[in-house]
Amino acid sequence: EDQVTQSPEALRLQEGESSSLNCSYTVSGLRGLFWYRQDPGKGPEFLFTLYSAGEEKEKERLKATLTKKESFLHITAPKPEDSATYLCAVQAWTTDSWGKLQFGAGTQVVVTP
Amino acid sequence: DGGITQSPKYLFRKEGQNVTLSCEQNLNHDAMYWYRQDPGQGLRLIYYSQIVNDFQKGDIAEGYSVSREKKESFPLTVTSAQKNPTAFYLCASSISPRETQYFGPGTRLLVL
C-alpha cells in the first residue's frame, strides 16, 4: 500500500532562518508528487508537481526537490507569511485512468518575526 | 473568476439528521472529489467522480452519498449512518482524473 510520511510534524522558524521539510514515500510506481500549502480553516493551495528523480521546482522562497524515496521542500529566508501547513501527496501509476492521491499528515510551519 | 465554491462554510448536524454539502466548479473540469480532513491525519478520500453521471467510492465512503448530475456540481450528503461526522470537508476538481487537483475553501461540519 502507498504510504507518505512527512517530517517534522511541526517546525518553528525565525524570520530569515532557512530550513527543509521532508516527505518520504513508498509507492509501487510514482507518477507524480504534489506539494500543497494550507492556511488554517482554508482549502489546500497547489504549489508544485514533481514527476521524476532529480527534478526541482521553485516559487519565490520555496524550492521542491525529488529523489526516488523522498521529496524536500526548502524554505529560504522565510517570512511570517510563509506560516502554514505544507501537505505532500503521491500519485501512483495505475492500470485504470484514475490517479488517486495519497496524502501525508502535513508539516505545520510557524515563522516568527 | 474561475474556481471552486463550497457552501456552507459551517454546518451543524443534529442527531439522526442527513445534511448536504454543496460543491460547485466553473473550471470546466471533468473530475471531482470529496475529502475528509481530521486533525493530525492526511486527507482521506470519500468519493470521486471522473465524469458526469459516474462516481466511485473512495477509502471511507460508509455513511456518505454523492450525485453527479451536472459537470459543475458534486454534492455530498452526510447521512445519519455516519457516526463520527465532525470534520473539515474538502471538495476538489481536476481537468482529468490524473491531473493536478485544485481544492475549494472547505466546509466544517459540527454535531450538535
PDB file of C-alpha atoms in Angstrom:
ATOM      1  CA  GLU A   1       0.000   0.000   0.000  1.00  0.00           C
ATOM      2  CA  ASP A   2       1.210   3.510  -0.821  1.00  0.00           C
ATOM      3  CA  GLN A   3       2.456   5.458   2.196  1.00  0.00           C
ATOM      4  CA  VAL A   4       3.509   9.044   2.740  1.00  0.00           C
ATOM      5  CA  THR A   5       5.295  10.294   5.873  1.00  0.00           C
ATOM      6  CA  GLN A   6       6.041  13.949   6.480  1.00  0.00           C
ATOM      7  CA  SER A   7       8.565  15.248   8.984  1.00  0.00           C
ATOM      8  CA  PRO A   8       8.815  17.095  11.192  1.00  0.00           C
ATOM      9  CA  GLU A   9       5.196  17.382  12.336  1.00  0.00           C
ATOM     10  CA  ALA A  10       5.790  20.987  13.338  1.00  0.00           C
ATOM     11  CA  LEU A  11       8.551  23.499  12.698  1.00  0.00           C
ATOM     12  CA  ARG A  12       9.092  26.876  14.305  1.00  0.00           C
ATOM     13  CA  LEU A  13      11.453  29.256  12.478  1.00  0.00           C
ATOM     14  CA  GLN A  14      12.749  32.748  12.994  1.00  0.00           C
ATOM     15  CA  GLU A  15      12.230  35.070  10.061  1.00  0.00           C
ATOM     16  CA  GLY A  16      15.150  34.538   7.680  1.00  0.00           C
ATOM     17  CA  GLU A  17      16.091  31.127   9.120  1.00  0.00           C
ATOM     18  CA  SER A  18      16.106  28.697   6.193  1.00  0.00           C
ATOM     19  CA  SER A  19      15.003  25.087   6.671  1.00  0.00           C
ATOM     20  CA  SER A  20      13.702  21.991   4.893  1.00  0.00           C
ATOM     21  CA  LEU A  21      10.620  19.813   5.171  1.00  0.00           C
ATOM     22  CA  ASN A  22      10.759  16.122   4.321  1.00  0.00           C
ATOM     23  CA  CYS A  23       8.230  13.894   2.549  1.00  0.00           C
ATOM     24  CA  SER A  24       9.178  10.206   2.456  1.00  0.00           C
ATOM     25  CA  TYR A  25       7.106   7.887   0.306  1.00  0.00           C
ATOM     26  CA  THR A  26       6.670   4.282  -0.687  1.00  0.00           C
ATOM     27  CA  VAL A  27       4.695   3.705  -3.863  1.00  0.00           C
ATOM     28  CA  SER A  28       4.634   0.957  -6.448  1.00  0.00           C
ATOM     29  CA  GLY A  29       5.471   3.348  -9.256  1.00  0.00           C
ATOM     30  CA  LEU A  30       5.489   7.118  -8.823  1.00  0.00           C
ATOM     31  CA  ARG A  31       3.569   9.102 -11.389  1.00  0.00           C
ATOM     32  CA  GLY A  32       3.752  12.397  -9.543  1.00  0.00           C
ATOM     33  CA  LEU A  33       4.428  14.023  -6.180  1.00  0.00           C
ATOM     34  CA  PHE A  34       2.397  17.089  -5.230  1.00  0.00           C
ATOM     35  CA  TRP A  35       3.035  19.842  -2.688  1.00  0.00           C
ATOM     36  CA  TYR A  36       0.233  21.981  -1.296  1.00  0.00           C
ATOM     37  CA  ARG A  37       0.090  24.828   1.216  1.00  0.00           C
ATOM     38  CA  GLN A  38      -2.861  25.044   3.613  1.00  0.00           C
ATOM     39  CA  ASP A  39      -3.735  28.036   5.780  1.00  0.00           C
ATOM     40  CA  PRO A  40      -5.867  27.455   8.914  1.00  0.00           C
ATOM     41  CA  GLY A  41      -9.526  26.917   8.074  1.00  0.00           C
ATOM     42  CA  LYS A  42      -8.929  27.034   4.312  1.00  0.00           C
ATOM     43  CA  GLY A  43      -8.539  24.589   1.462  1.00  0.00           C
ATOM     44  CA  PRO A  44      -5.097  23.470   0.248  1.00  0.00           C
ATOM     45  CA  GLU A  45      -3.422  25.647  -2.371  1.00  0.00           C
ATOM     46  CA  PHE A  46      -1.414  23.885  -5.075  1.00  0.00           C
ATOM     47  CA  LEU A  47       2.314  24.641  -5.129  1.00  0.00           C
ATOM     48  CA  PHE A  48       4.254  22.109  -7.230  1.00  0.00           C
ATOM     49  CA  THR A  49       4.152  18.805  -9.057  1.00  0.00           C
ATOM     50  CA  LEU A  50       7.349  16.741  -9.448  1.00  0.00           C
ATOM     51  CA  TYR A  51       7.472  13.759 -11.779  1.00  0.00           C
ATOM     52  CA  SER A  52      10.969  12.288 -11.810  1.00  0.00           C
ATOM     53  CA  ALA A  53      14.008  11.957  -9.544  1.00  0.00           C
ATOM     54  CA  GLY A  54      16.311  14.922  -9.869  1.00  0.00           C
ATOM     55  CA  GLU A  55      13.543  17.326 -10.783  1.00  0.00           C
ATOM     56  CA  GLU A  56      13.420  20.679  -8.977  1.00  0.00           C
ATOM     57  CA  LYS A  57      10.818  23.452  -8.980  1.00  0.00           C
ATOM     58  CA  GLU A  58      10.906  26.896  -7.403  1.00  0.00           C
ATOM     59  CA  LYS A  59       8.391  29.541  -6.443  1.00  0.00           C
ATOM     60  CA  GLU A  60       9.506  32.618  -4.546  1.00  0.00           C
ATOM     61  CA  ARG A  61      11.158  31.348  -1.333  1.00  0.00           C
ATOM     62  CA  LEU A  62      10.108  27.725  -1.881  1.00  0.00           C
ATOM     63  CA  LYS A  63      12.045  25.050  -3.721  1.00  0.00           C
ATOM     64  CA  ALA A  64      10.903  21.441  -4.090  1.00  0.00           C
ATOM     65  CA  THR A  65      13.211  18.571  -4.960  1.00  0.00           C
ATOM     66  CA  LEU A  66      12.601  14.870  -5.616  1.00  0.00           C
ATOM     67  CA  THR A  67      14.606  11.662  -5.174  1.00  0.00           C
ATOM     68  CA  LYS A  68      13.464   8.066  -5.620  1.00  0.00           C
ATOM     69  CA  LYS A  69      12.398   7.822  -1.991  1.00  0.00           C
ATOM     70  CA  GLU A  70      11.664  11.338  -0.756  1.00  0.00           C
ATOM     71  CA  SER A  71      10.981  14.935  -1.559  1.00  0.00           C
ATOM     72  CA  PHE A  72      12.169  18.052   0.212  1.00  0.00           C
ATOM     73  CA  LEU A  73      10.535  21.437   0.399  1.00  0.00           C
ATOM     74  CA  HIS A  74      13.213  24.025   1.117  1.00  0.00           C
ATOM     75  CA  ILE A  75      12.127  27.353   2.553  1.00  0.00           C
ATOM     76  CA  THR A  76      14.781  30.017   2.032  1.00  0.00           C
ATOM     77  CA  ALA A  77      14.797  33.125   4.254  1.00  0.00           C
ATOM     78  CA  PRO A  78      11.182  32.583   5.326  1.00  0.00           C
ATOM     79  CA  LYS A  79       8.817  35.401   6.178  1.00  0.00           C
ATOM     80  CA  PRO A  80       5.852  35.293   8.598  1.00  0.00           C
ATOM     81  CA  GLU A  81       3.501  34.965   5.633  1.00  0.00           C
ATOM     82  CA  ASP A  82       5.074  31.570   4.874  1.00  0.00           C
ATOM     83  CA  SER A  83       3.444  30.232   8.049  1.00  0.00           C
ATOM     84  CA  ALA A  84       1.092  27.416   7.001  1.00  0.00           C
ATOM     85  CA  THR A  85       0.729  23.663   6.935  1.00  0.00           C
ATOM     86  CA  TYR A  86       2.515  22.102   3.979  1.00  0.00           C
ATOM     87  CA  LEU A  87       1.000  18.912   2.569  1.00  0.00           C
ATOM     88  CA  CYS A  88       2.663  16.298   0.388  1.00  0.00           C
ATOM     89  CA  ALA A  89       0.774  13.765  -1.742  1.00  0.00           C
ATOM     90  CA  VAL A  90       1.851  10.996  -4.117  1.00  0.00           C
ATOM     91  CA  GLN A  91       0.112   9.572  -7.143  1.00  0.00           C
ATOM     92  CA  ALA A  92       0.996   6.096  -8.395  1.00  0.00           C
ATOM     93  CA  TRP A  93       0.822   4.701 -11.890  1.00  0.00           C
ATOM     94  CA  THR A  94      -2.293   2.524 -12.189  1.00  0.00           C
ATOM     95  CA  THR A  95      -3.802   0.406 -14.921  1.00  0.00           C
ATOM     96  CA  ASP A  96      -7.003   2.449 -14.985  1.00  0.00           C
ATOM     97  CA  SER A  97      -7.434   6.111 -15.793  1.00  0.00           C
ATOM     98  CA  TRP A  98      -7.841   7.164 -12.180  1.00  0.00           C
ATOM     99  CA  GLY A  99      -4.962   8.682 -10.262  1.00  0.00           C
ATOM    100  CA  LYS A 100      -5.618   8.536  -6.528  1.00  0.00           C
ATOM    101  CA  LEU A 101      -3.645  10.893  -4.290  1.00  0.00           C
ATOM    102  CA  GLN A 102      -2.215   9.547  -1.040  1.00  0.00           C
ATOM    103  CA  PHE A 103      -1.626  12.430   1.395  1.00  0.00           C
ATOM    104  CA  GLY A 104       0.782  12.800   4.279  1.00  0.00           C
ATOM    105  CA  ALA A 105      -0.350  14.353   7.563  1.00  0.00           C
ATOM    106  CA  GLY A 106       1.454  17.614   6.846  1.00  0.00           C
ATOM    107  CA  THR A 107       4.122  19.802   8.454  1.00  0.00           C
ATOM    108  CA  GLN A 108       2.916  22.863  10.344  1.00  0.00           C
ATOM    109  CA  VAL A 109       5.346  25.749   9.876  1.00  0.00           C
ATOM    110  CA  VAL A 110       5.319  28.862  12.056  1.00  0.00           C
ATOM    111  CA  VAL A 111       7.635  31.741  11.144  1.00  0.00           C
ATOM    112  CA  THR A 112       8.092  34.381  13.833  1.00  0.00           C
ATOM    113  CA  PRO A 113       9.314  37.949  13.192  1.00  0.00           C
TER     114      PRO A 113
ATOM    115  CA  ASP B   1     -13.093  34.264 -11.857  1.00  0.00           C
ATOM    116  CA  GLY B   2     -12.797  30.509 -12.233  1.00  0.00           C
ATOM    117  CA  GLY B   3     -12.783  28.428  -9.118  1.00  0.00           C
ATOM    118  CA  ILE B   4     -14.412  26.020  -6.739  1.00  0.00           C
ATOM    119  CA  THR B   5     -17.025  27.102  -4.249  1.00  0.00           C
ATOM    120  CA  GLN B   6     -18.263  25.179  -1.237  1.00  0.00           C
ATOM    121  CA  SER B   7     -21.230  26.014   0.936  1.00  0.00           C
ATOM    122  CA  PRO B   8     -21.977  26.477   3.678  1.00  0.00           C
ATOM    123  CA  LYS B   9     -18.728  27.387   5.420  1.00  0.00           C
ATOM    124  CA  TYR B  10     -20.065  25.931   8.690  1.00  0.00           C
ATOM    125  CA  LEU B  11     -22.780  23.300   9.074  1.00  0.00           C
ATOM    126  CA  PHE B  12     -24.385  21.924  12.192  1.00  0.00           C
ATOM    127  CA  ARG B  13     -25.948  18.479  12.225  1.00  0.00           C
ATOM    128  CA  LYS B  14     -28.403  17.132  14.741  1.00  0.00           C
ATOM    129  CA  GLU B  15     -28.524  13.504  15.767  1.00  0.00           C
ATOM    130  CA  GLY B  16     -30.184  11.347  13.100  1.00  0.00           C
ATOM    131  CA  GLN B  17     -30.184  14.104  10.506  1.00  0.00           C
ATOM    132  CA  ASN B  18     -28.894  13.951   6.944  1.00  0.00           C
ATOM    133  CA  VAL B  19     -27.076  17.047   5.720  1.00  0.00           C
ATOM    134  CA  THR B  20     -25.845  18.014   2.260  1.00  0.00           C
ATOM    135  CA  LEU B  21     -22.656  19.896   1.444  1.00  0.00           C
ATOM    136  CA  SER B  22     -22.509  21.800  -1.807  1.00  0.00           C
ATOM    137  CA  CYS B  23     -19.565  21.891  -4.230  1.00  0.00           C
ATOM    138  CA  GLU B  24     -19.627  23.845  -7.495  1.00  0.00           C
ATOM    139  CA  GLN B  25     -16.837  24.483 -10.008  1.00  0.00           C
ATOM    140  CA  ASN B  26     -16.673  26.669 -13.104  1.00  0.00           C
ATOM    141  CA  LEU B  27     -13.300  25.416 -14.294  1.00  0.00           C
ATOM    142  CA  ASN B  28     -14.818  23.006 -16.842  1.00  0.00           C
ATOM    143  CA  HIS B  29     -13.104  20.131 -15.015  1.00  0.00           C
ATOM    144  CA  ASP B  30     -14.270  16.586 -15.669  1.00  0.00           C
ATOM    145  CA  ALA B  31     -13.162  15.036 -12.372  1.00  0.00           C
ATOM    146  CA  MET B  32     -14.353  15.976  -8.890  1.00  0.00           C
ATOM    147  CA  TYR B  33     -13.511  14.641  -5.436  1.00  0.00           C
ATOM    148  CA  TRP B  34     -14.581  14.781  -1.802  1.00  0.00           C
ATOM    149  CA  TYR B  35     -12.058  14.501   1.041  1.00  0.00           C
ATOM    150  CA  ARG B  36     -12.357  14.487   4.787  1.00  0.00           C
ATOM    151  CA  GLN B  37      -9.668  16.125   6.964  1.00  0.00           C
ATOM    152  CA  ASP B  38      -9.248  15.327  10.652  1.00  0.00           C
ATOM    153  CA  PRO B  39      -6.576  16.840  12.942  1.00  0.00           C
ATOM    154  CA  GLY B  40      -3.224  15.076  12.659  1.00  0.00           C
ATOM    155  CA  GLN B  41      -4.313  12.942   9.708  1.00  0.00           C
ATOM    156  CA  GLY B  42      -3.812  13.203   5.995  1.00  0.00           C
ATOM    157  CA  LEU B  43      -6.731  13.957   3.706  1.00  0.00           C
ATOM    158  CA  ARG B  44      -8.856  10.863   3.162  1.00  0.00           C
ATOM    159  CA  LEU B  45     -10.875  10.282   0.003  1.00  0.00           C
ATOM    160  CA  ILE B  46     -14.626   9.810   0.419  1.00  0.00           C
ATOM    161  CA  TYR B  47     -15.912   9.703  -3.173  1.00  0.00           C
ATOM    162  CA  TYR B  48     -14.695  10.694  -6.601  1.00  0.00           C
ATOM    163  CA  SER B  49     -16.269  11.233  -9.988  1.00  0.00           C
ATOM    164  CA  GLN B  50     -14.354  11.036 -13.250  1.00  0.00           C
ATOM    165  CA  ILE B  51     -17.255  12.162 -15.405  1.00  0.00           C
ATOM    166  CA  VAL B  52     -20.892  13.214 -15.230  1.00  0.00           C
ATOM    167  CA  ASN B  53     -23.312  10.501 -14.068  1.00  0.00           C
ATOM    168  CA  ASP B  54     -20.492   8.353 -12.754  1.00  0.00           C
ATOM    169  CA  PHE B  55     -18.878   8.181  -9.315  1.00  0.00           C
ATOM    170  CA  GLN B  56     -16.853   5.724  -7.278  1.00  0.00           C
ATOM    171  CA  LYS B  57     -16.314   5.044  -3.586  1.00  0.00           C
ATOM    172  CA  GLY B  58     -13.077   6.176  -2.027  1.00  0.00           C
ATOM    173  CA  ASP B  59     -11.408   4.873   1.115  1.00  0.00           C
ATOM    174  CA  ILE B  60     -14.042   5.997   3.634  1.00  0.00           C
ATOM    175  CA  ALA B  61     -17.397   6.072   1.779  1.00  0.00           C
ATOM    176  CA  GLU B  62     -19.524   4.465   4.500  1.00  0.00           C
ATOM    177  CA  GLY B  63     -22.162   6.881   5.785  1.00  0.00           C
ATOM    178  CA  TYR B  64     -21.825   9.220   2.799  1.00  0.00           C
ATOM    179  CA  SER B  65     -23.545   9.534  -0.582  1.00  0.00           C
ATOM    180  CA  VAL B  66     -22.994  11.688  -3.671  1.00  0.00           C
ATOM    181  CA  SER B  67     -24.517  12.513  -7.033  1.00  0.00           C
ATOM    182  CA  ARG B  68     -23.061  13.949 -10.250  1.00  0.00           C
ATOM    183  CA  GLU B  69     -25.930  15.076 -12.428  1.00  0.00           C
ATOM    184  CA  LYS B  70     -24.128  18.132 -13.797  1.00  0.00           C
ATOM    185  CA  LYS B  71     -20.490  18.633 -14.704  1.00  0.00           C
ATOM    186  CA  GLU B  72     -20.255  21.674 -12.426  1.00  0.00           C
ATOM    187  CA  SER B  73     -21.780  20.168  -9.294  1.00  0.00           C
ATOM    188  CA  PHE B  74     -20.854  17.318  -6.928  1.00  0.00           C
ATOM    189  CA  PRO B  75     -22.903  17.482  -3.699  1.00  0.00           C
ATOM    190  CA  LEU B  76     -22.050  15.287  -0.722  1.00  0.00           C
ATOM    191  CA  THR B  77     -24.687  14.018   1.708  1.00  0.00           C
ATOM    192  CA  VAL B  78     -23.595  13.020   5.184  1.00  0.00           C
ATOM    193  CA  THR B  79     -26.178  10.518   6.344  1.00  0.00           C
ATOM    194  CA  SER B  80     -27.243   9.549   9.848  1.00  0.00           C
ATOM    195  CA  ALA B  81     -25.255   6.324   9.342  1.00  0.00           C
ATOM    196  CA  GLN B  82     -22.020   8.333   9.641  1.00  0.00           C
ATOM    197  CA  LYS B  83     -21.439   8.146  13.386  1.00  0.00           C
ATOM    198  CA  ASN B  84     -18.467  10.483  13.593  1.00  0.00           C
ATOM    199  CA  PRO B  85     -19.149  13.223  11.053  1.00  0.00           C
ATOM    200  CA  THR B  86     -17.329  16.103  12.768  1.00  0.00           C
ATOM    201  CA  ALA B  87     -14.539  17.085  10.370  1.00  0.00           C
ATOM    202  CA  PHE B  88     -13.409  19.560   7.721  1.00  0.00           C
ATOM    203  CA  TYR B  89     -14.746  18.541   4.297  1.00  0.00           C
ATOM    204  CA  LEU B  90     -12.877  19.498   1.155  1.00  0.00           C
ATOM    205  CA  CYS B  91     -14.048  19.331  -2.431  1.00  0.00           C
ATOM    206  CA  ALA B  92     -11.528  19.260  -5.275  1.00  0.00           C
ATOM    207  CA  SER B  93     -11.565  19.069  -9.048  1.00  0.00           C
ATOM    208  CA  SER B  94      -9.110  18.321 -11.845  1.00  0.00           C
ATOM    209  CA  ILE B  95      -9.262  18.722 -15.607  1.00  0.00           C
ATOM    210  CA  SER B  96      -8.949  14.957 -15.952  1.00  0.00           C
ATOM    211  CA  PRO B  97      -8.607  12.150 -13.385  1.00  0.00           C
ATOM    212  CA  ARG B  98      -4.795  12.049 -13.338  1.00  0.00           C
ATOM    213  CA  GLU B  99      -4.080  15.761 -13.382  1.00  0.00           C
ATOM    214  CA  THR B 100      -3.484  18.259 -10.580  1.00  0.00           C
ATOM    215  CA  GLN B 101      -6.347  18.564  -8.120  1.00  0.00           C
ATOM    216  CA  TYR B 102      -7.463  22.032  -7.033  1.00  0.00           C
ATOM    217  CA  PHE B 103      -9.354  22.498  -3.802  1.00  0.00           C
ATOM    218  CA  GLY B 104     -12.294  24.533  -2.621  1.00  0.00           C
ATOM    219  CA  PRO B 105     -12.360  26.513   0.646  1.00  0.00           C
ATOM    220  CA  GLY B 106     -13.936  23.703   2.697  1.00  0.00           C
ATOM    221  CA  THR B 107     -16.964  23.146   4.921  1.00  0.00           C
ATOM    222  CA  ARG B 108     -16.624  22.497   8.629  1.00  0.00           C
ATOM    223  CA  LEU B 109     -19.291  20.105   9.913  1.00  0.00           C
ATOM    224  CA  LEU B 110     -20.107  20.066  13.593  1.00  0.00           C
ATOM    225  CA  VAL B 111     -22.519  17.876  15.523  1.00  0.00           C
ATOM    226  CA  LEU B 112     -24.987  19.445  17.960  1.00  0.00           C
TER     227      LEU B 112
END
